[in-house]
XYZ file of C-alpha atoms in Angstrom:
294
model
C -2.490 -28.831 17.743
C -1.288 -25.380 16.686
C -3.242 -22.302 17.716
C -5.743 -20.903 15.184
C -4.377 -18.214 12.921
C -5.128 -14.713 14.182
C -7.321 -12.611 11.903
C -7.547 -8.835 11.701
C -9.520 -6.559 9.391
C -8.751 -3.188 7.814
C -11.568 -0.897 6.710
C -10.991 2.570 5.262
C -13.767 5.138 5.196
C -14.444 8.680 4.066
C -16.980 8.953 6.878
C -19.895 9.315 4.462
C -21.474 5.863 4.883
C -21.956 5.469 8.644
C -24.909 3.061 8.421
C -23.179 0.787 5.900
C -19.969 0.884 7.951
C -21.820 -0.121 11.107
C -23.522 -3.004 9.284
C -20.157 -4.220 7.987
C -18.570 -4.057 11.439
C -21.522 -5.945 12.925
C -21.078 -8.672 10.289
C -17.372 -8.947 11.159
C -18.220 -9.222 14.861
C -20.547 -12.156 14.089
C -17.785 -14.265 12.510
C -17.291 -17.762 13.916
C -14.191 -18.608 15.934
C -11.905 -16.191 17.716
C -12.921 -12.522 17.426
C -11.574 -10.605 14.437
C -9.619 -7.520 15.498
C -10.677 -4.478 13.435
C -9.130 -1.123 12.608
C -11.116 1.589 10.812
C -9.059 4.270 9.083
C -10.674 7.645 8.485
C -9.041 8.603 5.203
C -8.958 12.377 5.542
C -12.253 12.308 7.441
C -13.506 11.644 10.996
C -14.448 8.053 11.763
C -18.188 7.641 12.527
C -19.255 5.964 15.755
C -18.011 2.382 15.846
C -18.579 -0.470 18.303
C -16.436 -0.747 21.413
C -13.156 -2.534 20.785
C -12.762 -1.360 17.182
C -9.514 0.557 16.722
C -9.639 3.826 14.807
C -7.095 5.984 13.030
C -8.004 9.401 11.633
C -5.746 10.778 8.907
C -5.534 14.535 8.297
C -5.668 14.022 4.535
C -6.928 11.448 2.057
C -3.982 9.171 1.233
C -5.935 7.214 -1.358
C -6.993 3.593 -1.131
C -3.536 1.959 -0.928
C -2.177 4.634 1.403
C -5.140 4.301 3.755
C -4.929 0.529 3.778
C -1.205 0.638 4.476
C -1.897 2.773 7.545
C -4.413 0.155 8.628
C -1.824 -2.583 8.188
C 0.679 -0.768 10.401
C -1.986 -0.313 13.091
C -1.471 -4.056 13.680
C 2.276 -3.580 14.151
C 5.038 -3.542 11.519
C 3.626 -5.209 8.377
C 0.609 -6.290 10.456
C 2.740 -8.595 12.612
C 0.193 -8.783 15.461
C -2.032 -10.999 13.293
C -1.483 -13.777 10.761
C -4.186 -12.755 8.266
C -5.640 -9.374 7.362
C -9.045 -8.935 5.752
C -9.466 -5.842 3.575
C -13.134 -4.894 3.306
C -14.958 -2.003 1.616
C -16.893 0.120 4.099
C -20.133 -0.341 2.143
C -19.716 -4.114 1.988
C -21.169 -6.805 4.255
C -20.166 -10.359 5.145
C -23.450 -12.298 4.762
C -22.036 -15.537 6.149
C -20.556 -16.089 9.608
C -17.920 -18.602 8.486
C -15.800 -16.363 6.221
C -13.031 -15.694 8.747
C -12.939 -19.385 9.683
C -12.726 -20.389 6.008
C -9.770 -18.030 5.691
C -8.036 -19.615 8.678
C -8.568 -23.071 7.210
C -7.372 -22.073 3.734
C -4.150 -20.468 4.907
C -3.424 -23.224 7.442
C -3.914 -25.940 4.813
C -1.693 -24.321 2.149
C 1.570 -22.733 3.350
C 2.166 -21.309 -0.153
C -1.172 -19.473 -0.204
C -0.544 -15.759 0.215
C -3.764 -14.014 -0.836
C -7.438 -14.962 -1.125
C -9.852 -12.967 -3.276
C -13.497 -13.128 -2.177
C -16.526 -13.277 -4.444
C -18.429 -9.986 -4.547
C -22.195 -10.303 -4.966
C -24.994 -7.760 -5.146
C -27.033 -8.015 -1.907
C -30.378 -7.814 -3.720
C -29.808 -9.913 -6.841
C -26.926 -12.130 -5.749
C -25.261 -11.400 -9.100
C -21.478 -11.236 -9.333
C -20.285 -8.810 -11.995
C -17.880 -10.270 -14.534
C -15.242 -7.671 -13.644
C -15.286 -8.966 -10.072
C -13.963 -12.374 -11.086
C -10.177 -11.876 -11.208
C -9.384 -14.051 -14.218
C -9.911 -13.967 -17.982
C -12.339 -16.916 -17.975
C -14.913 -15.165 -15.799
C -18.200 -16.565 -17.097
C -18.709 -18.800 -14.052
C -18.226 -16.764 -10.847
C -19.109 -19.826 -8.748
C -15.911 -21.623 -9.815
C -12.995 -21.179 -7.433
C -9.489 -21.231 -8.883
C -5.912 -20.060 -8.696
C -5.656 -16.518 -10.069
C -3.055 -13.834 -10.718
C -4.662 -10.835 -8.994
C -7.369 -10.075 -6.443
C -10.165 -7.671 -5.531
C -9.064 -4.761 -3.375
C -12.102 -4.385 -1.117
C -12.839 -8.060 -0.541
C -9.769 -10.129 0.223
C -7.531 -11.721 2.820
C -3.742 -11.436 2.864
C -1.248 -13.446 4.881
C 0.801 -10.842 6.760
C 4.004 -12.746 5.972
C 3.460 -11.667 2.355
C 3.393 -8.008 3.355
C 6.492 -8.458 5.507
C 8.326 -10.075 2.586
C 7.310 -7.978 -0.423
C 5.941 -4.776 1.122
C 2.492 -3.266 1.197
C 0.358 -1.600 -1.422
C 1.943 1.154 -3.559
C 0.965 4.443 -1.869
C 1.612 6.523 -4.985
C -1.094 4.723 -6.998
C -3.840 6.392 -4.877
C -6.556 4.427 -6.709
C -6.559 1.642 -9.360
C -4.292 -1.354 -10.023
C -2.648 -1.303 -6.589
C -3.878 -4.867 -6.003
C -2.217 -6.185 -9.172
C 1.044 -4.507 -8.190
C 1.016 -6.359 -4.861
C -0.182 -9.571 -6.523
C 2.674 -9.593 -9.045
C 5.251 -8.966 -6.311
C 3.765 -11.765 -4.209
C 3.730 -14.207 -7.125
C 7.324 -13.275 -7.960
C 8.263 -14.179 -4.378
C 6.650 -17.621 -4.743
C 3.255 -17.027 -3.126
C -0.048 -18.146 -4.661
C -3.421 -16.397 -4.956
C -6.844 -18.068 -4.823
C -10.269 -16.833 -5.873
C -12.820 -18.410 -3.526
C -16.457 -18.354 -4.596
C -17.579 -19.533 -1.145
C -16.099 -16.486 0.616
C -18.630 -13.757 -0.143
C -18.837 -10.017 0.380
C -22.147 -8.350 -0.377
C -21.589 -5.048 -2.176
C -24.036 -2.934 -4.201
C -23.500 -3.167 -7.956
C -21.568 -0.111 -9.111
C -19.556 1.052 -12.098
C -15.852 1.753 -11.511
C -16.209 4.958 -13.522
C -18.268 6.432 -10.641
C -14.907 7.766 -9.441
C -14.187 11.120 -11.102
C -10.516 10.269 -11.523
C -11.176 6.789 -12.917
C -9.966 7.111 -16.513
C -6.826 9.105 -15.687
C -5.827 6.909 -12.754
C -6.457 3.663 -14.623
C -4.200 4.750 -17.492
C -1.454 6.295 -15.377
C -1.294 3.380 -12.969
C -1.314 0.841 -15.808
C 1.893 2.426 -17.085
C 3.358 2.549 -13.587
C 2.429 -1.092 -13.031
C 4.329 -2.127 -16.159
C 7.318 0.112 -15.499
C 7.659 -1.171 -11.937
C 7.133 -4.876 -12.467
C 7.555 -6.189 -16.011
C 10.713 -7.251 -17.838
C 11.677 -4.476 -20.266
C 10.697 -6.530 -23.327
C 7.120 -6.914 -22.089
C 6.446 -3.289 -21.125
C 5.540 -2.040 -24.651
C 3.615 -5.240 -25.427
C 1.511 -5.018 -22.277
C 0.753 -1.321 -22.705
C 0.100 -1.670 -26.432
C -2.476 -4.391 -25.822
C -4.239 -2.274 -23.199
C -4.301 0.749 -25.474
C -5.974 -1.316 -28.195
C -8.494 -2.720 -25.712
C -9.291 0.769 -24.468
C -9.900 2.056 -27.995
C -12.027 -1.012 -28.821
C -14.342 -0.177 -25.921
C -15.107 3.189 -27.586
C -15.037 5.466 -24.545
C -16.510 8.963 -24.784
C -14.369 11.846 -25.974
C -13.763 13.292 -22.488
C -13.020 9.836 -21.091
C -10.530 9.112 -23.865
C -8.870 12.493 -23.342
C -8.508 11.758 -19.615
C -7.161 8.284 -20.413
C -4.457 9.571 -22.747
C -3.588 12.285 -20.232
C -3.082 9.616 -17.603
C -1.102 7.446 -20.028
C 1.299 10.340 -20.659
C 1.526 11.045 -16.937
C 2.484 7.414 -16.337
C 5.565 7.842 -18.519
C 6.611 11.283 -17.292
C 6.261 10.929 -13.520
C 8.131 8.759 -10.974
C 6.503 5.364 -10.428
C 8.462 4.130 -7.423
C 11.164 1.435 -7.383
C 11.520 -0.840 -10.397
C 11.773 -4.542 -9.548
C 11.077 -6.508 -12.741
C 9.632 -9.951 -12.167
C 11.625 -13.031 -13.068
C 10.942 -14.741 -16.387
C 9.865 -17.842 -14.491
C 7.158 -15.683 -12.889
C 6.044 -14.635 -16.375
C 5.742 -18.331 -17.206
C 3.856 -19.009 -13.980
C 1.366 -16.228 -14.791
C 0.967 -17.697 -18.260
C 0.295 -21.183 -16.858
C -2.288 -19.677 -14.514
C -4.151 -18.352 -17.526
C -3.141 -14.690 -17.580
C 0.240 -13.917 -19.181
C 1.376 -10.412 -18.204
C 0.614 -8.921 -21.602
C -3.131 -8.530 -20.908
């Protein structure tokens, strides 16, 4: 029999949630099977006290979510080569079950084409999973597992072979849509993504707009996402649909101003290398229920 797949975990922190971080690390340590190696990245902040054996990296400045996670990946060797699977977990999350790492090992071992697994996020007090945390259009039943076309950034597992093949998260995004950028590149390379309702991360219910830069980053990175990854014909369609959706949601005046500022910034600033996906990938995304125009 082959050896179990090795699992590592990357956690980034601003150092402002030491109790939640410690609870998360304790829940990782309680996982069944071989121990999960952990690295905590202080993203422009000192790392609070962590249990013995947890690796730490302290960055002199905040590199943003994708930049911090990429540093965590490299702490496991080039493209995370020291392990087979990397868990990415928010520092205020918690693994309530002890079998999550083992379920990941089983999932990736059983399906060689599986590249990424998105966990179900649930509120620790109510058990409710917010609709936006189900990474598909048909999100009414969060207890249904399925193939999907993107994943949740702070509650997922990635096969390190994917990172070695298509690269890590886009540093320049800083915050918002970096997961979809990686997901589209992985799908274009032939990998699959699963949403698993039985792999759970507890996380307090929050609104994404709690981040001061939310509206600007969401708009700018949406444009960058399209410019980097979509065939030229689909870029205006995708962005036009999202503009209409944004207007339909009737954001406040300041929010809308920030959104349009970010939208303009997305067109006028460098977005990184352009590698448009193949048309057969567009068809695959469509068959999976989310054509890359929404």
